[in-house]
mmCIF file of C-alpha atoms and ligand atoms in Angstrom:
data_model
loop_
_atom_site.group_PDB
_atom_site.id
_atom_site.type_symbol
_atom_site.label_atom_id
_atom_site.label_comp_id
_atom_site.label_asym_id
_atom_site.label_seq_id
_atom_site.Cartn_x
_atom_site.Cartn_y
_atom_site.Cartn_z
ATOM 1 C CA UNK A 354 0.116 0.192 0.055
ATOM 2 C CA UNK A 355 2.622 2.347 1.091
ATOM 3 C CA UNK A 356 4.780 1.450 -1.658
ATOM 4 C CA UNK A 357 2.514 1.614 -4.295
ATOM 5 C CA UNK A 358 1.799 5.504 -2.931
ATOM 6 C CA UNK A 359 5.388 6.572 -2.727
ATOM 7 C CA UNK A 360 5.683 5.158 -6.519
ATOM 8 C CA UNK A 361 2.495 7.338 -7.686
ATOM 9 C CA UNK A 362 4.066 10.184 -5.750
ATOM 10 C CA UNK A 363 7.398 9.589 -7.714
ATOM 11 C CA UNK A 364 5.947 9.187 -11.243
ATOM 12 C CA UNK A 365 3.638 12.473 -10.702
ATOM 13 C CA UNK A 366 7.354 14.152 -9.607
ATOM 14 C CA UNK A 367 9.033 13.118 -12.870
ATOM 15 C CA UNK A 368 6.319 14.061 -15.077
ATOM 16 C CA UNK A 369 6.155 17.780 -12.828
ATOM 17 C CA UNK A 370 9.855 17.496 -13.310
ATOM 18 C CA UNK A 371 9.630 17.826 -16.650
ATOM 19 C CA UNK A 372 12.009 14.887 -17.938
ATOM 20 C CA UNK A 373 14.346 11.826 -17.292
ATOM 21 C CA UNK A 374 17.831 13.018 -17.872
ATOM 22 C CA UNK A 375 19.828 12.839 -21.477
ATOM 23 C CA UNK A 376 22.996 10.876 -22.516
ATOM 24 C CA UNK A 377 25.406 12.319 -24.053
ATOM 25 C CA UNK A 378 27.874 9.563 -25.510
ATOM 26 C CA UNK A 379 31.297 10.975 -27.230
ATOM 27 C CA UNK A 380 32.763 8.445 -29.496
ATOM 28 C CA UNK A 381 36.595 9.433 -30.957
ATOM 29 C CA UNK A 382 36.735 7.161 -34.690
ATOM 30 C CA UNK A 383 39.886 9.721 -35.401
ATOM 31 C CA UNK A 384 42.884 7.753 -35.949
ATOM 32 C CA UNK A 385 44.524 9.669 -32.879
ATOM 33 C CA UNK A 386 43.700 10.543 -29.253
ATOM 34 C CA UNK A 387 41.132 13.673 -28.918
ATOM 35 C CA UNK A 388 40.676 15.109 -25.908
ATOM 36 C CA UNK A 389 36.926 16.527 -26.032
ATOM 37 C CA UNK A 390 36.284 19.956 -23.812
ATOM 38 C CA UNK A 391 32.725 20.943 -22.967
ATOM 39 C CA UNK A 392 31.841 24.428 -21.865
ATOM 40 C CA UNK A 393 28.274 25.037 -19.954
ATOM 41 C CA UNK A 394 26.073 28.014 -20.416
ATOM 42 C CA UNK A 395 25.254 30.399 -17.692
ATOM 43 C CA UNK A 396 22.706 29.086 -15.395
ATOM 44 C CA UNK A 397 21.617 25.963 -16.601
ATOM 45 C CA UNK A 398 22.656 22.645 -14.883
ATOM 46 C CA UNK A 399 26.167 21.607 -14.666
ATOM 47 C CA UNK A 400 27.843 18.791 -17.167
ATOM 48 C CA UNK A 401 29.652 16.371 -15.307
ATOM 49 C CA UNK A 402 32.619 17.126 -16.998
ATOM 50 C CA UNK A 403 34.860 19.905 -18.737
ATOM 51 C CA UNK A 404 36.931 17.616 -20.161
ATOM 52 C CA UNK A 405 38.579 14.493 -20.521
ATOM 53 C CA UNK A 406 40.863 12.163 -22.493
ATOM 54 C CA UNK A 407 39.365 9.978 -25.093
ATOM 55 C CA UNK A 408 41.621 7.602 -26.821
ATOM 56 C CA UNK A 409 40.723 6.423 -30.481
ATOM 57 C CA UNK A 410 38.088 3.769 -30.900
ATOM 58 C CA UNK A 411 36.817 4.817 -27.252
ATOM 59 C CA UNK A 412 33.607 6.324 -26.403
ATOM 60 C CA UNK A 413 32.388 7.443 -23.390
ATOM 61 C CA UNK A 414 28.978 8.819 -21.879
ATOM 62 C CA UNK A 415 27.457 11.214 -19.125
ATOM 63 C CA UNK A 416 23.767 11.839 -18.332
ATOM 64 C CA UNK A 417 22.445 15.384 -17.433
ATOM 65 C CA UNK A 418 19.234 17.164 -17.361
ATOM 66 C CA UNK A 419 17.990 20.347 -18.810
ATOM 67 C CA UNK A 420 21.688 21.077 -20.097
ATOM 68 C CA UNK A 421 22.871 23.745 -22.676
ATOM 69 C CA UNK A 422 26.678 24.508 -23.577
ATOM 70 C CA UNK A 423 28.919 23.375 -26.413
ATOM 71 C CA UNK A 424 31.510 20.345 -27.123
ATOM 72 C CA UNK A 425 34.683 20.660 -28.923
ATOM 73 C CA UNK A 426 37.606 18.240 -29.303
ATOM 74 C CA UNK A 427 41.297 19.504 -28.635
ATOM 75 C CA UNK A 428 43.812 17.433 -30.725
ATOM 76 C CA UNK A 429 47.631 17.412 -30.950
ATOM 77 C CA UNK A 430 47.744 17.126 -27.092
ATOM 78 C CA UNK A 431 51.014 16.679 -24.907
ATOM 79 C CA UNK A 432 51.388 16.467 -21.550
ATOM 80 C CA UNK A 433 54.494 17.864 -19.707
ATOM 81 C CA UNK A 434 53.091 18.778 -16.200
ATOM 82 C CA UNK A 435 50.958 21.113 -17.984
ATOM 83 C CA UNK A 436 48.722 19.574 -20.623
ATOM 84 C CA UNK A 437 48.799 21.947 -24.277
ATOM 85 C CA UNK A 438 46.747 21.015 -27.502
ATOM 86 C CA UNK A 439 47.952 21.959 -30.884
ATOM 87 C CA UNK A 440 44.065 22.772 -32.007
ATOM 88 C CA UNK A 441 40.978 24.091 -29.744
ATOM 89 C CA UNK A 442 42.991 24.367 -26.586
ATOM 90 C CA UNK A 443 41.088 25.512 -23.781
ATOM 91 C CA UNK A 444 44.903 26.932 -22.080
ATOM 92 C CA UNK A 445 43.821 24.995 -18.726
ATOM 93 C CA UNK A 446 46.622 23.514 -18.806
ATOM 94 C CA UNK A 447 44.624 19.862 -17.847
ATOM 95 C CA UNK A 448 42.025 17.715 -19.065
ATOM 96 C CA UNK A 449 39.265 19.530 -17.679
ATOM 97 C CA UNK A 450 38.843 23.091 -18.928
ATOM 98 C CA UNK A 451 37.209 24.216 -15.609
ATOM 99 C CA UNK A 452 34.841 27.025 -17.321
ATOM 100 C CA UNK A 453 37.241 28.206 -20.390
ATOM 101 C CA UNK A 454 36.436 27.682 -24.078
ATOM 102 C CA UNK A 455 38.058 26.432 -27.035
ATOM 103 C CA UNK A 456 40.758 28.654 -28.477
ATOM 104 C CA UNK A 457 39.961 29.207 -31.835
ATOM 105 C CA UNK A 458 40.141 27.719 -34.610
ATOM 106 C CA UNK A 459 37.435 24.715 -33.398
ATOM 107 C CA UNK A 460 34.775 23.269 -34.976
ATOM 108 C CA UNK A 461 31.831 23.310 -32.329
ATOM 109 C CA UNK A 462 28.719 21.216 -31.628
ATOM 110 C CA UNK A 463 26.268 23.362 -29.799
ATOM 111 C CA UNK A 464 23.023 21.782 -27.860
ATOM 112 C CA UNK A 465 20.162 23.280 -25.789
ATOM 113 C CA UNK A 466 17.988 20.677 -24.187
ATOM 114 C CA UNK A 467 14.713 21.629 -23.062
ATOM 115 C CA UNK A 468 14.286 24.651 -25.289
ATOM 116 C CA UNK A 469 11.225 26.509 -26.903
ATOM 117 C CA UNK A 470 8.414 28.103 -25.528
ATOM 118 C CA UNK A 471 7.293 24.941 -23.831
ATOM 119 C CA UNK A 472 10.614 23.760 -22.533
ATOM 120 C CA UNK A 473 10.153 20.347 -24.724
ATOM 121 C CA UNK A 474 12.420 20.925 -28.077
ATOM 122 C CA UNK A 475 15.950 19.995 -28.193
ATOM 123 C CA UNK A 476 18.148 22.524 -30.502
ATOM 124 C CA UNK A 477 21.428 21.439 -32.056
ATOM 125 C CA UNK A 478 24.169 22.438 -34.545
ATOM 126 C CA UNK A 479 27.723 22.384 -35.780
ATOM 127 C CA UNK A 480 29.129 25.806 -35.967
ATOM 128 C CA UNK A 481 32.061 26.213 -37.871
ATOM 129 C CA UNK A 482 31.896 30.258 -37.116
ATOM 130 C CA UNK A 483 34.812 30.108 -34.853
ATOM 131 C CA UNK A 484 36.500 28.026 -37.461
ATOM 132 C CA UNK A 485 37.406 24.117 -38.083
ATOM 133 C CA UNK A 486 39.774 21.688 -36.572
ATOM 134 C CA UNK A 487 38.156 18.363 -37.254
ATOM 135 C CA UNK A 488 35.179 16.695 -38.485
ATOM 136 C CA UNK A 489 32.420 15.946 -36.270
ATOM 137 C CA UNK A 490 28.493 14.926 -36.201
ATOM 138 C CA UNK A 491 25.652 15.142 -33.278
ATOM 139 C CA UNK A 492 23.424 12.421 -33.988
ATOM 140 C CA UNK A 493 19.814 11.735 -31.801
ATOM 141 C CA UNK A 494 19.466 8.277 -30.601
ATOM 142 C CA UNK A 495 16.677 6.764 -28.415
ATOM 143 C CA UNK A 496 13.320 8.422 -28.278
ATOM 144 C CA UNK A 497 15.070 11.009 -30.894
ATOM 145 C CA UNK A 498 15.991 8.312 -33.257
ATOM 146 C CA UNK A 499 13.269 9.809 -35.716
ATOM 147 C CA UNK A 500 15.049 13.267 -35.555
ATOM 148 C CA UNK A 501 17.759 14.299 -38.132
ATOM 149 C CA UNK A 502 21.647 13.918 -37.225
ATOM 150 C CA UNK A 503 23.992 16.952 -37.897
ATOM 151 C CA UNK A 504 27.126 16.285 -39.449
ATOM 152 C CA UNK A 505 30.241 18.271 -40.822
ATOM 153 C CA UNK A 506 32.077 15.089 -42.115
ATOM 154 C CA UNK A 507 34.516 17.175 -44.775
ATOM 155 C CA UNK A 508 37.974 17.578 -43.787
ATOM 156 C CA UNK A 509 37.926 21.528 -44.210
ATOM 157 C CA UNK A 510 41.998 21.334 -43.552
ATOM 158 C CA UNK A 511 42.392 20.079 -46.893
ATOM 159 C CA UNK A 512 40.665 23.014 -48.402
ATOM 160 C CA UNK A 513 41.764 25.916 -46.226
ATOM 161 C CA UNK A 514 43.183 28.747 -48.009
ATOM 162 C CA UNK A 515 47.045 29.913 -46.896
ATOM 163 C CA UNK A 516 45.527 33.018 -45.306
ATOM 164 C CA UNK A 517 43.262 31.204 -42.971
ATOM 165 C CA UNK A 518 45.658 28.172 -42.419
ATOM 166 C CA UNK A 519 47.304 26.978 -39.143
ATOM 167 C CA UNK A 520 50.216 24.978 -39.543
ATOM 168 C CA UNK A 521 51.639 21.706 -37.377
ATOM 169 C CA UNK A 522 54.999 21.606 -36.479
ATOM 170 C CA UNK A 523 55.583 19.127 -40.124
ATOM 171 C CA UNK A 524 53.691 22.290 -42.097
ATOM 172 C CA UNK A 525 50.589 20.626 -42.749
ATOM 173 C CA UNK A 526 47.341 22.163 -42.381
ATOM 174 C CA UNK A 527 46.081 21.230 -38.858
ATOM 175 C CA UNK A 528 43.207 23.776 -38.393
ATOM 176 C CA UNK A 529 41.558 26.499 -40.356
ATOM 177 C CA UNK A 530 40.566 29.930 -39.069
ATOM 178 C CA UNK A 531 37.595 31.845 -39.625
ATOM 179 C CA UNK A 532 38.187 34.867 -42.196
ATOM 180 C CA UNK A 533 36.766 37.030 -38.792
ATOM 181 C CA UNK A 534 39.628 35.343 -36.967
ATOM 182 C CA UNK A 535 42.129 35.665 -39.460
ATOM 183 C CA UNK A 536 41.078 39.136 -41.129
ATOM 184 C CA UNK A 537 39.227 40.677 -38.603
ATOM 185 C CA UNK A 538 37.024 42.679 -41.138
ATOM 186 C CA UNK A 539 33.498 43.993 -40.073
ATOM 187 C CA UNK A 540 32.319 42.076 -43.118
ATOM 188 C CA UNK A 541 33.499 38.835 -42.235
ATOM 189 C CA UNK A 542 32.535 39.448 -38.438
ATOM 190 C CA UNK A 543 29.026 40.973 -39.138
ATOM 191 C CA UNK A 544 30.271 43.416 -37.408
ATOM 192 C CA UNK A 545 29.575 47.368 -37.406
ATOM 193 C CA UNK A 546 27.315 48.014 -40.442
ATOM 194 C CA UNK A 547 27.395 44.324 -41.081
ATOM 195 C CA UNK A 548 25.940 43.545 -37.459
ATOM 196 C CA UNK A 549 22.793 42.692 -38.790
ATOM 197 C CA UNK A 550 21.634 39.421 -41.048
ATOM 198 C CA UNK A 551 20.575 41.586 -43.987
ATOM 199 C CA UNK A 552 23.756 43.251 -44.197
ATOM 200 C CA UNK A 553 26.027 40.579 -43.596
ATOM 201 C CA UNK A 554 25.599 38.024 -46.580
ATOM 202 C CA UNK A 555 28.247 35.080 -46.871
ATOM 203 C CA UNK A 556 31.198 35.641 -48.205
ATOM 204 C CA UNK A 557 33.764 33.792 -50.686
ATOM 205 C CA UNK A 558 35.684 32.543 -47.466
ATOM 206 C CA UNK A 559 32.654 31.653 -45.597
ATOM 207 C CA UNK A 560 31.769 29.947 -48.544
ATOM 208 C CA UNK A 561 34.597 27.450 -48.199
ATOM 209 C CA UNK A 562 33.083 26.434 -45.058
ATOM 210 C CA UNK A 563 29.329 25.658 -46.573
ATOM 211 C CA UNK A 564 30.657 24.151 -49.351
ATOM 212 C CA UNK A 565 32.540 21.596 -47.457
ATOM 213 C CA UNK A 566 29.773 21.076 -44.598
ATOM 214 C CA UNK A 567 26.472 22.334 -45.808
ATOM 215 C CA UNK A 568 24.874 21.524 -42.879
ATOM 216 C CA UNK A 569 27.304 23.542 -40.539
ATOM 217 C CA UNK A 570 27.114 27.427 -39.485
ATOM 218 C CA UNK A 571 29.378 28.767 -41.357
ATOM 219 C CA UNK A 572 29.674 32.361 -40.433
ATOM 220 C CA UNK A 573 27.525 34.328 -37.735
ATOM 221 C CA UNK A 574 24.004 35.166 -39.590
ATOM 222 C CA UNK A 575 24.212 31.791 -41.699
ATOM 223 C CA UNK A 576 20.923 30.432 -42.756
ATOM 224 C CA UNK A 577 18.327 28.976 -40.164
ATOM 225 C CA UNK A 578 19.078 25.803 -42.353
ATOM 226 C CA UNK A 579 22.346 25.219 -39.858
ATOM 227 C CA UNK A 580 19.721 24.487 -36.565
ATOM 228 C CA UNK A 581 18.428 21.348 -35.943
ATOM 229 C CA UNK A 582 15.639 20.601 -33.058
ATOM 230 C CA UNK A 583 14.370 16.928 -31.544
ATOM 231 C CA UNK A 584 11.854 16.540 -29.143
ATOM 232 C CA UNK A 585 13.248 16.474 -25.624
ATOM 233 C CA UNK A 586 14.115 13.264 -24.344
ATOM 234 C CA UNK A 587 16.349 11.992 -26.962
ATOM 235 C CA UNK A 588 20.092 11.049 -26.122
ATOM 236 C CA UNK A 589 22.876 11.958 -28.273
ATOM 237 C CA UNK A 590 25.801 10.471 -29.903
ATOM 238 C CA UNK A 591 28.907 13.356 -30.027
ATOM 239 C CA UNK A 592 31.153 11.708 -32.855
ATOM 240 C CA UNK A 593 34.500 12.984 -33.682
ATOM 241 C CA UNK A 594 36.056 12.074 -37.384
ATOM 242 C CA UNK A 595 32.535 10.132 -38.299
HETATM 243 C C1 NAG B 1869 38.048 36.718 -51.311
HETATM 244 O O1 NAG B 1869 37.645 37.916 -51.190
HETATM 245 C C2 NAG B 1869 39.017 38.883 -51.131
HETATM 246 C C3 NAG B 1869 38.422 40.399 -51.465
HETATM 247 O O2 NAG B 1869 37.696 40.240 -53.066
HETATM 248 C C4 NAG B 1869 40.131 38.645 -51.992
HETATM 249 O O3 NAG B 1869 40.831 39.491 -51.732
HETATM 250 C C5 NAG B 1869 40.776 37.120 -51.509
HETATM 251 O O4 NAG B 1869 41.404 36.569 -52.297
HETATM 252 C C6 NAG B 1869 39.402 36.239 -51.826
HETATM 253 N N1 NAG B 1869 39.770 34.626 -50.879
HETATM 254 C C7 NAG B 1869 39.347 33.996 -51.661
HETATM 255 C C8 NAG B 1869 40.057 32.151 -50.915
HETATM 256 O O5 NAG B 1869 38.657 33.731 -52.731
#
């Protein structure tokens, strides 16, 4: 009798509180180790990790409820007492980024759980607005398996123009800066008189990113086709080098 009552109470609580937690699984399909970084948006529940090591072929999962923030992956990391990474470093000196974001260029997954007016829609996108360092994808799973995956599969580094290129010690392009970062002009950053969607059209540089990864944001006012939604309740697979 009492157990039944408690069960009903628990169910009611779950229904009122809105949702079970979402599971994020990070999968590394790159032929090298990456170090995922996680940055929390302000005033939302805290993600269980701010950064960790993920060997090639490995995956790791975390559960969180009502979260919003961004994911990326650091590459070319070495640890001589301090962790330093050739791309997308968060400059924390360690696996945990502790509230620091990626130093651009970095390919990003942006995520908002329980968004929209009724708090029942998840929003997600891939952004190359801060440049590109590696291919990645976000794929809804479980209850969200009918929702669309968003990916940037192409290696933008191989089509990166010299003026945007970040080179590794071997002279190969390891990341590709946004035109805003590399050239710092209002028309590339959508600032000043270019600070509106109507006055900041795609540029020859943003088109390089858009042609390579049509589903990803290529500049600040990229069209709305880059945002994806899924009813809240889905789990998400984040794949590096899908
Ligand atoms: C893009 O356009 C600018 C200005 O017209 C030009 O200087 C630059 O070389 C172009 N870059 C590419 C990659 O087409």
